[in-house]
Amino acid sequence: MAPTAVRIREVGPRDGLQNEPEVIATEAKVALIDALARTGLRRLEVTSFVRAEVIPQLADAEQVLERIDVPDGVAVSVLIPNERGLRRALAHRERIDEINVFLSASETHNRRNVNRSIAQSLAELERVLARAREVGWRCEGVISTSFGCPYEGRVPPARVLEIAARLRDAGAQEVGFGDTTGMANPAQVGEFFTTARARLGEELELTAHFHNTRGQGLANVLAALQAGVESFESSFGELGGCPVPPGATGNIATEDLVSMLEEMGIHTGVDLPALLACARHAQELLGRALGSHTLVAGPVQWRQSVPG
């Protein structure tokens, strides 16, 4: 049975913007985050503490964190790739509510993405999670290529769930399962999340993170909903993608997700017109059309039928 309400983490300021070829001014990022924080979204991933030479777009992580003005009740999260990133984040601990750590379920993708084996990544991330819990941060572990890998093909669900259990046992209160290059299909998604809930227990929050690379993002959301998933990650404007490999297009658009859920009677708490205004602003800032369908068509406007 589908839930009556869901939680959405907006990942556009980090996951969305990191793939843009032209560096966006810090002031523009801050303005976008401040606007998103006033749309009813309650969770925002605002930046990542990665090396500037790896992702120049996120070189201003500290400045963004210190300048944003986020209302009470909106959780600020950052992506932490390793212990070096953790040390940077700790210098701004009062500005952070949640942290995300990540690795891939595919050995090849993990090596190409972070130049480490899965075992090496897990060992370091377990140390990061332990320290983050000591600080009092809420922790999420994100598993990329959970539903398929462009290099290896099918990723065994047992491997994904084994990694998830390791992250849970290390202190992650939430695990996000990423369809990093849009290879998932609804039947696969429904079966996976049903199994994941049974194997990982009721206390762990399971989060779905879909990309729309092959146009199946919202269909996969529906399958996850029917399997009981109540937590999703998405990016306004359908911004984003994966740095490896080429052709990995954006996340599902937050406004498309909100529009569909609200039309289904599933509460999101998000003001759709305000969210669309953010996407339009991003479109103007980037100087190109974005992939969001609701941005083009607008919200559904129901009209009363005329009596015959």
mmCIF file of C-alpha atoms in Angstrom:
data_model
loop_
_atom_site.group_PDB
_atom_site.id
_atom_site.type_symbol
_atom_site.label_atom_id
_atom_site.label_comp_id
_atom_site.label_asym_id
_atom_site.label_seq_id
_atom_site.Cartn_x
_atom_site.Cartn_y
_atom_site.Cartn_z
ATOM 1 C CA MET A 1 0.000 0.000 0.000
ATOM 2 C CA ALA A 2 1.302 3.449 -0.929
ATOM 3 C CA PRO A 3 1.961 5.911 1.917
ATOM 4 C CA THR A 4 -0.241 8.965 2.502
ATOM 5 C CA ALA A 5 2.769 11.290 2.852
ATOM 6 C CA VAL A 6 6.400 11.250 1.760
ATOM 7 C CA ARG A 7 9.660 12.975 2.629
ATOM 8 C CA ILE A 8 11.722 14.568 -0.132
ATOM 9 C CA ARG A 9 15.379 15.571 0.030
ATOM 10 C CA GLU A 10 16.194 18.190 -2.594
ATOM 11 C CA VAL A 11 19.659 17.393 -3.990
ATOM 12 C CA GLY A 12 19.819 19.954 -6.803
ATOM 13 C CA PRO A 13 22.256 22.397 -5.197
ATOM 14 C CA ARG A 14 24.833 19.595 -4.955
ATOM 15 C CA ASP A 15 23.964 16.663 -7.186
ATOM 16 C CA GLY A 16 22.279 18.882 -9.744
ATOM 17 C CA LEU A 17 24.762 21.692 -10.109
ATOM 18 C CA GLN A 18 27.953 19.630 -9.844
ATOM 19 C CA ASN A 19 27.747 18.589 -13.511
ATOM 20 C CA GLU A 20 27.284 22.074 -14.928
ATOM 21 C CA PRO A 21 30.314 22.968 -17.085
ATOM 22 C CA GLU A 22 30.455 26.645 -16.136
ATOM 23 C CA VAL A 23 31.176 27.494 -12.506
ATOM 24 C CA ILE A 24 28.181 29.195 -10.906
ATOM 25 C CA ALA A 25 28.839 32.145 -8.600
ATOM 26 C CA THR A 26 28.545 31.457 -4.896
ATOM 27 C CA GLU A 27 25.989 34.237 -4.527
ATOM 28 C CA ALA A 28 23.763 32.597 -7.129
ATOM 29 C CA LYS A 29 23.955 29.231 -5.364
ATOM 30 C CA VAL A 30 23.121 30.836 -2.032
ATOM 31 C CA ALA A 31 20.104 32.615 -3.529
ATOM 32 C CA LEU A 32 18.813 29.354 -5.034
ATOM 33 C CA ILE A 33 19.244 27.440 -1.779
ATOM 34 C CA ASP A 34 17.547 30.181 0.227
ATOM 35 C CA ALA A 35 14.616 30.120 -2.196
ATOM 36 C CA LEU A 36 14.353 26.313 -2.166
ATOM 37 C CA ALA A 37 14.368 26.402 1.636
ATOM 38 C CA ARG A 38 11.157 28.424 1.495
ATOM 39 C CA THR A 39 9.162 26.123 -0.779
ATOM 40 C CA GLY A 40 8.107 23.692 1.952
ATOM 41 C CA LEU A 41 10.983 21.305 1.295
ATOM 42 C CA ARG A 42 12.321 20.086 4.630
ATOM 43 C CA ARG A 43 15.630 18.531 3.549
ATOM 44 C CA LEU A 44 18.270 20.174 1.337
ATOM 45 C CA GLU A 45 21.596 18.766 0.189
ATOM 46 C CA VAL A 46 23.496 21.996 -0.314
ATOM 47 C CA THR A 47 27.087 21.051 -1.212
ATOM 48 C CA SER A 48 29.875 18.494 -0.899
ATOM 49 C CA PHE A 49 33.342 18.535 0.614
ATOM 50 C CA VAL A 50 35.134 17.097 -2.392
ATOM 51 C CA ARG A 51 38.497 18.250 -3.701
ATOM 52 C CA ALA A 52 38.204 21.409 -5.808
ATOM 53 C CA GLU A 53 40.288 19.936 -8.620
ATOM 54 C CA VAL A 54 37.871 17.009 -8.877
ATOM 55 C CA ILE A 55 34.646 19.043 -8.957
ATOM 56 C CA PRO A 56 35.463 22.772 -9.342
ATOM 57 C CA GLN A 57 31.755 23.611 -9.125
ATOM 58 C CA LEU A 58 31.790 22.703 -5.418
ATOM 59 C CA ALA A 59 35.028 24.414 -4.458
ATOM 60 C CA ASP A 60 33.046 27.013 -2.493
ATOM 61 C CA ALA A 61 31.468 24.507 -0.072
ATOM 62 C CA GLU A 62 32.531 26.432 3.047
ATOM 63 C CA GLN A 63 31.339 29.764 1.668
ATOM 64 C CA VAL A 64 27.956 28.363 0.655
ATOM 65 C CA LEU A 65 27.408 26.808 4.081
ATOM 66 C CA GLU A 66 28.269 30.003 5.918
ATOM 67 C CA ARG A 67 26.175 32.305 3.731
ATOM 68 C CA ILE A 68 22.896 30.425 3.320
ATOM 69 C CA ASP A 69 19.904 31.507 5.390
ATOM 70 C CA VAL A 70 17.765 28.435 5.964
ATOM 71 C CA PRO A 71 14.636 28.622 8.156
ATOM 72 C CA ASP A 72 14.220 26.499 11.250
ATOM 73 C CA GLY A 73 12.781 23.114 10.433
ATOM 74 C CA VAL A 74 14.760 22.709 7.201
ATOM 75 C CA ALA A 75 17.594 20.188 7.542
ATOM 76 C CA VAL A 76 20.852 21.061 5.784
ATOM 77 C CA SER A 77 22.851 18.091 4.519
ATOM 78 C CA VAL A 78 26.260 17.792 2.863
ATOM 79 C CA LEU A 79 27.936 14.983 0.980
ATOM 80 C CA ILE A 80 31.163 13.727 2.561
ATOM 81 C CA PRO A 81 33.324 11.508 0.339
ATOM 82 C CA ASN A 82 36.063 10.552 2.803
ATOM 83 C CA GLU A 83 37.854 11.411 6.047
ATOM 84 C CA ARG A 84 39.463 14.459 4.487
ATOM 85 C CA GLY A 85 36.022 15.787 3.623
ATOM 86 C CA LEU A 86 34.852 14.981 7.129
ATOM 87 C CA ARG A 87 37.595 17.155 8.620
ATOM 88 C CA ARG A 88 36.450 20.078 6.476
ATOM 89 C CA ALA A 89 32.827 19.526 7.470
ATOM 90 C CA LEU A 90 33.661 19.401 11.167
ATOM 91 C CA ALA A 91 34.911 22.979 10.979
ATOM 92 C CA HIS A 92 31.323 23.984 10.131
ATOM 93 C CA ARG A 93 29.460 21.487 12.269
ATOM 94 C CA GLU A 94 26.937 24.014 13.606
ATOM 95 C CA ARG A 95 25.725 24.694 10.053
ATOM 96 C CA ILE A 96 25.080 21.022 9.231
ATOM 97 C CA ASP A 97 22.192 18.774 10.310
ATOM 98 C CA GLU A 98 22.754 15.689 8.183
ATOM 99 C CA ILE A 99 25.605 14.106 6.256
ATOM 100 C CA ASN A 100 25.626 11.675 3.355
ATOM 101 C CA VAL A 101 28.397 9.252 2.493
ATOM 102 C CA PHE A 102 28.497 7.294 -0.742
ATOM 103 C CA LEU A 103 29.970 4.402 -2.660
ATOM 104 C CA SER A 104 28.941 2.212 -5.581
ATOM 105 C CA ALA A 105 27.599 -1.324 -5.563
ATOM 106 C CA SER A 106 29.600 -1.896 -8.759
ATOM 107 C CA GLU A 107 33.334 -2.471 -8.329
ATOM 108 C CA THR A 108 34.110 -0.911 -11.712
ATOM 109 C CA HIS A 109 31.947 2.165 -11.153
ATOM 110 C CA ASN A 110 33.375 2.686 -7.671
ATOM 111 C CA ARG A 111 36.950 2.574 -8.983
ATOM 112 C CA ARG A 112 36.163 4.972 -11.812
ATOM 113 C CA ASN A 113 34.241 7.316 -9.541
ATOM 114 C CA VAL A 114 36.450 7.427 -6.423
ATOM 115 C CA ASN A 115 39.489 5.335 -7.446
ATOM 116 C CA ARG A 116 38.952 2.764 -4.699
ATOM 117 C CA SER A 117 37.621 -0.730 -4.272
ATOM 118 C CA ILE A 118 34.287 -1.233 -2.563
ATOM 119 C CA ALA A 119 36.100 -2.745 0.427
ATOM 120 C CA GLN A 120 38.390 0.282 0.719
ATOM 121 C CA SER A 121 35.456 2.689 0.489
ATOM 122 C CA LEU A 122 33.447 0.824 3.106
ATOM 123 C CA ALA A 123 36.314 0.724 5.567
ATOM 124 C CA GLU A 124 36.818 4.476 5.403
ATOM 125 C CA LEU A 125 33.122 5.349 5.375
ATOM 126 C CA GLU A 126 32.556 3.250 8.487
ATOM 127 C CA ARG A 127 35.055 5.493 10.267
ATOM 128 C CA VAL A 128 33.362 8.611 8.871
ATOM 129 C CA LEU A 129 29.934 7.431 10.045
ATOM 130 C CA ALA A 130 31.197 6.632 13.526
ATOM 131 C CA ARG A 131 32.661 10.123 13.932
ATOM 132 C CA ALA A 132 29.589 11.784 12.433
ATOM 133 C CA ARG A 133 27.312 10.032 14.912
ATOM 134 C CA GLU A 134 29.549 11.229 17.754
ATOM 135 C CA VAL A 135 29.010 14.788 16.533
ATOM 136 C CA GLY A 136 25.261 14.247 16.531
ATOM 137 C CA TRP A 137 24.644 14.425 12.800
ATOM 138 C CA ARG A 138 21.971 12.314 11.172
ATOM 139 C CA CYS A 139 23.672 9.986 8.685
ATOM 140 C CA GLU A 140 22.699 8.572 5.308
ATOM 141 C CA GLY A 141 24.671 6.088 3.256
ATOM 142 C CA VAL A 142 24.061 6.318 -0.489
ATOM 143 C CA ILE A 143 24.700 3.298 -2.718
ATOM 144 C CA SER A 144 25.189 4.240 -6.365
ATOM 145 C CA THR A 145 24.441 1.788 -9.216
ATOM 146 C CA SER A 146 22.047 -0.104 -6.945
ATOM 147 C CA PHE A 147 19.914 -1.205 -9.895
ATOM 148 C CA GLY A 148 22.500 -1.654 -12.632
ATOM 149 C CA CYS A 149 25.939 -0.563 -13.806
ATOM 150 C CA PRO A 150 26.856 0.735 -17.284
ATOM 151 C CA TYR A 151 30.171 -1.142 -17.033
ATOM 152 C CA GLU A 152 29.175 -4.396 -15.345
ATOM 153 C CA GLY A 153 25.502 -4.675 -16.240
ATOM 154 C CA ARG A 154 23.276 -6.330 -13.645
ATOM 155 C CA VAL A 155 24.277 -5.683 -10.042
ATOM 156 C CA PRO A 156 23.215 -8.535 -7.729
ATOM 157 C CA PRO A 157 20.666 -7.275 -5.173
ATOM 158 C CA ALA A 158 22.383 -9.395 -2.511
ATOM 159 C CA ARG A 159 25.548 -7.317 -2.941
ATOM 160 C CA VAL A 160 23.604 -4.071 -2.622
ATOM 161 C CA LEU A 161 21.854 -5.267 0.524
ATOM 162 C CA GLU A 162 25.122 -6.477 2.035
ATOM 163 C CA ILE A 163 26.615 -2.993 1.574
ATOM 164 C CA ALA A 164 23.448 -1.433 3.008
ATOM 165 C CA ALA A 165 23.689 -3.637 6.093
ATOM 166 C CA ARG A 166 27.328 -2.610 6.587
ATOM 167 C CA LEU A 167 26.363 1.070 6.378
ATOM 168 C CA ARG A 168 23.463 0.534 8.800
ATOM 169 C CA ASP A 169 25.670 -1.279 11.278
ATOM 170 C CA ALA A 170 28.257 1.526 11.021
ATOM 171 C CA GLY A 171 25.688 4.119 12.068
ATOM 172 C CA ALA A 172 23.685 5.126 9.001
ATOM 173 C CA GLN A 173 20.078 5.798 9.978
ATOM 174 C CA GLU A 174 19.077 5.997 6.325
ATOM 175 C CA VAL A 175 20.284 4.264 3.173
ATOM 176 C CA GLY A 176 19.622 5.740 -0.251
ATOM 177 C CA PHE A 177 19.568 3.409 -3.247
ATOM 178 C CA GLY A 178 20.656 5.218 -6.400
ATOM 179 C CA ASP A 179 19.646 4.368 -9.951
ATOM 180 C CA THR A 180 22.706 6.299 -11.026
ATOM 181 C CA THR A 181 22.411 5.950 -14.791
ATOM 182 C CA GLY A 182 18.682 5.251 -15.110
ATOM 183 C CA MET A 183 18.832 1.484 -15.656
ATOM 184 C CA ALA A 184 16.046 0.463 -13.253
ATOM 185 C CA ASN A 185 12.579 -0.673 -14.266
ATOM 186 C CA PRO A 186 9.412 -0.645 -12.115
ATOM 187 C CA ALA A 187 9.180 -4.424 -11.662
ATOM 188 C CA GLN A 188 12.792 -4.545 -10.482
ATOM 189 C CA VAL A 189 12.273 -1.581 -8.145
ATOM 190 C CA GLY A 190 9.187 -3.035 -6.503
ATOM 191 C CA GLU A 191 10.829 -6.383 -5.885
ATOM 192 C CA PHE A 192 14.035 -4.794 -4.605
ATOM 193 C CA PHE A 193 12.433 -2.530 -2.019
ATOM 194 C CA THR A 194 10.129 -5.283 -0.775
ATOM 195 C CA THR A 195 13.185 -7.464 -0.171
ATOM 196 C CA ALA A 196 15.212 -4.583 1.277
ATOM 197 C CA ARG A 197 12.591 -3.816 3.901
ATOM 198 C CA ALA A 198 12.375 -7.443 4.945
ATOM 199 C CA ARG A 199 16.139 -7.848 5.200
ATOM 200 C CA LEU A 200 17.208 -4.501 6.630
ATOM 201 C CA GLY A 201 14.523 -4.063 9.280
ATOM 202 C CA GLU A 202 11.870 -1.476 10.040
ATOM 203 C CA GLU A 203 14.105 1.045 11.807
ATOM 204 C CA LEU A 204 16.293 1.895 8.801
ATOM 205 C CA GLU A 205 14.888 4.598 6.518
ATOM 206 C CA LEU A 206 14.959 3.411 2.908
ATOM 207 C CA THR A 207 15.287 6.171 0.321
ATOM 208 C CA ALA A 208 14.862 5.927 -3.450
ATOM 209 C CA HIS A 209 17.052 8.027 -5.726
ATOM 210 C CA PHE A 210 16.044 7.722 -9.384
ATOM 211 C CA HIS A 211 17.449 9.252 -12.541
ATOM 212 C CA ASN A 212 15.367 9.864 -15.637
ATOM 213 C CA THR A 213 17.995 8.815 -18.177
ATOM 214 C CA ARG A 214 15.609 6.489 -19.996
ATOM 215 C CA GLY A 215 12.355 8.191 -19.045
ATOM 216 C CA GLN A 216 11.316 5.690 -16.358
ATOM 217 C CA GLY A 217 11.991 7.810 -13.276
ATOM 218 C CA LEU A 218 8.415 8.480 -12.179
ATOM 219 C CA ALA A 219 7.301 4.946 -13.065
ATOM 220 C CA ASN A 220 10.015 3.732 -10.708
ATOM 221 C CA VAL A 221 8.765 6.150 -8.041
ATOM 222 C CA LEU A 222 5.309 4.590 -8.318
ATOM 223 C CA ALA A 223 6.760 1.093 -7.940
ATOM 224 C CA ALA A 224 8.743 2.190 -4.875
ATOM 225 C CA LEU A 225 5.630 3.775 -3.363
ATOM 226 C CA GLN A 226 3.685 0.564 -3.834
ATOM 227 C CA ALA A 227 6.499 -1.255 -2.019
ATOM 228 C CA GLY A 228 6.082 1.127 0.929
ATOM 229 C CA VAL A 229 8.915 3.589 0.311
ATOM 230 C CA GLU A 230 8.229 6.968 1.940
ATOM 231 C CA SER A 231 11.501 8.813 1.256
ATOM 232 C CA PHE A 232 12.807 10.121 -2.072
ATOM 233 C CA GLU A 233 15.636 12.260 -3.412
ATOM 234 C CA SER A 234 15.216 14.474 -6.456
ATOM 235 C CA SER A 235 16.593 17.581 -8.124
ATOM 236 C CA PHE A 236 14.675 20.695 -9.135
ATOM 237 C CA GLY A 237 14.661 21.263 -12.895
ATOM 238 C CA GLU A 238 15.778 17.644 -13.460
ATOM 239 C CA LEU A 239 19.332 18.888 -12.978
ATOM 240 C CA GLY A 240 22.186 16.499 -12.441
ATOM 241 C CA GLY A 241 23.611 13.243 -13.634
ATOM 242 C CA CYS A 242 26.662 11.145 -12.927
ATOM 243 C CA PRO A 243 30.210 12.306 -13.745
ATOM 244 C CA VAL A 244 30.888 8.799 -15.113
ATOM 245 C CA PRO A 245 29.964 7.597 -17.720
ATOM 246 C CA PRO A 246 28.893 9.974 -20.535
ATOM 247 C CA GLY A 247 25.164 10.241 -21.198
ATOM 248 C CA ALA A 248 24.062 9.833 -17.581
ATOM 249 C CA THR A 249 21.413 12.536 -17.502
ATOM 250 C CA GLY A 250 19.631 14.140 -14.619
ATOM 251 C CA ASN A 251 17.741 13.136 -11.536
ATOM 252 C CA ILE A 252 13.973 13.050 -11.600
ATOM 253 C CA ALA A 253 12.688 16.619 -11.336
ATOM 254 C CA THR A 254 11.441 17.535 -7.879
ATOM 255 C CA GLU A 255 8.551 19.513 -9.340
ATOM 256 C CA ASP A 256 7.480 16.523 -11.471
ATOM 257 C CA LEU A 257 7.678 14.306 -8.394
ATOM 258 C CA VAL A 258 5.672 16.745 -6.264
ATOM 259 C CA SER A 259 3.076 17.260 -8.996
ATOM 260 C CA MET A 260 2.498 13.529 -9.418
ATOM 261 C CA LEU A 261 2.374 12.772 -5.705
ATOM 262 C CA GLU A 262 -0.018 15.591 -4.846
ATOM 263 C CA GLU A 263 -2.320 14.608 -7.720
ATOM 264 C CA MET A 264 -2.320 11.096 -6.236
ATOM 265 C CA GLY A 265 -3.332 12.485 -2.838
ATOM 266 C CA ILE A 266 0.095 11.837 -1.295
ATOM 267 C CA HIS A 267 1.189 14.777 0.837
ATOM 268 C CA THR A 268 4.616 16.350 0.218
ATOM 269 C CA GLY A 269 4.305 19.673 2.051
ATOM 270 C CA VAL A 270 5.842 21.444 -0.952
ATOM 271 C CA ASP A 271 4.475 24.616 -2.549
ATOM 272 C CA LEU A 272 4.628 23.641 -6.230
ATOM 273 C CA PRO A 273 4.396 27.172 -7.713
ATOM 274 C CA ALA A 274 7.236 28.314 -5.448
ATOM 275 C CA LEU A 275 9.313 25.312 -6.498
ATOM 276 C CA LEU A 276 8.630 26.031 -10.170
ATOM 277 C CA ALA A 277 9.815 29.593 -9.637
ATOM 278 C CA CYS A 278 13.150 28.185 -8.409
ATOM 279 C CA ALA A 279 13.439 25.965 -11.476
ATOM 280 C CA ARG A 280 12.665 28.887 -13.791
ATOM 281 C CA HIS A 281 15.335 30.955 -12.054
ATOM 282 C CA ALA A 282 17.860 28.132 -12.492
ATOM 283 C CA GLN A 283 16.919 27.884 -16.146
ATOM 284 C CA GLU A 284 17.612 31.591 -16.613
ATOM 285 C CA LEU A 285 20.858 31.333 -14.662
ATOM 286 C CA LEU A 286 22.136 28.419 -16.757
ATOM 287 C CA GLY A 287 20.884 29.844 -20.040
ATOM 288 C CA ARG A 288 19.309 26.633 -21.286
ATOM 289 C CA ALA A 289 16.073 24.706 -21.132
ATOM 290 C CA LEU A 290 15.796 22.174 -18.316
ATOM 291 C CA GLY A 291 14.261 18.717 -18.518
ATOM 292 C CA SER A 292 11.374 19.156 -16.102
ATOM 293 C CA HIS A 293 7.981 18.468 -17.657
ATOM 294 C CA THR A 294 6.022 20.475 -15.096
ATOM 295 C CA LEU A 295 8.279 23.448 -15.765
ATOM 296 C CA VAL A 296 7.012 23.424 -19.359
ATOM 297 C CA ALA A 297 3.372 22.442 -18.829
ATOM 298 C CA GLY A 298 2.743 24.031 -15.439
ATOM 299 C CA PRO A 299 0.735 22.526 -12.565
ATOM 300 C CA VAL A 300 -2.456 20.650 -13.351
ATOM 301 C CA GLN A 301 -5.367 23.084 -13.319
ATOM 302 C CA TRP A 302 -8.692 21.347 -12.727
ATOM 303 C CA ARG A 303 -11.782 23.151 -14.000
ATOM 304 C CA GLN A 304 -15.317 22.567 -12.900
ATOM 305 C CA SER A 305 -17.362 20.844 -15.595
ATOM 306 C CA VAL A 306 -20.174 22.889 -17.043
ATOM 307 C CA PRO A 307 -23.632 21.405 -16.289
ATOM 308 C CA GLY A 308 -25.226 19.960 -19.424
#
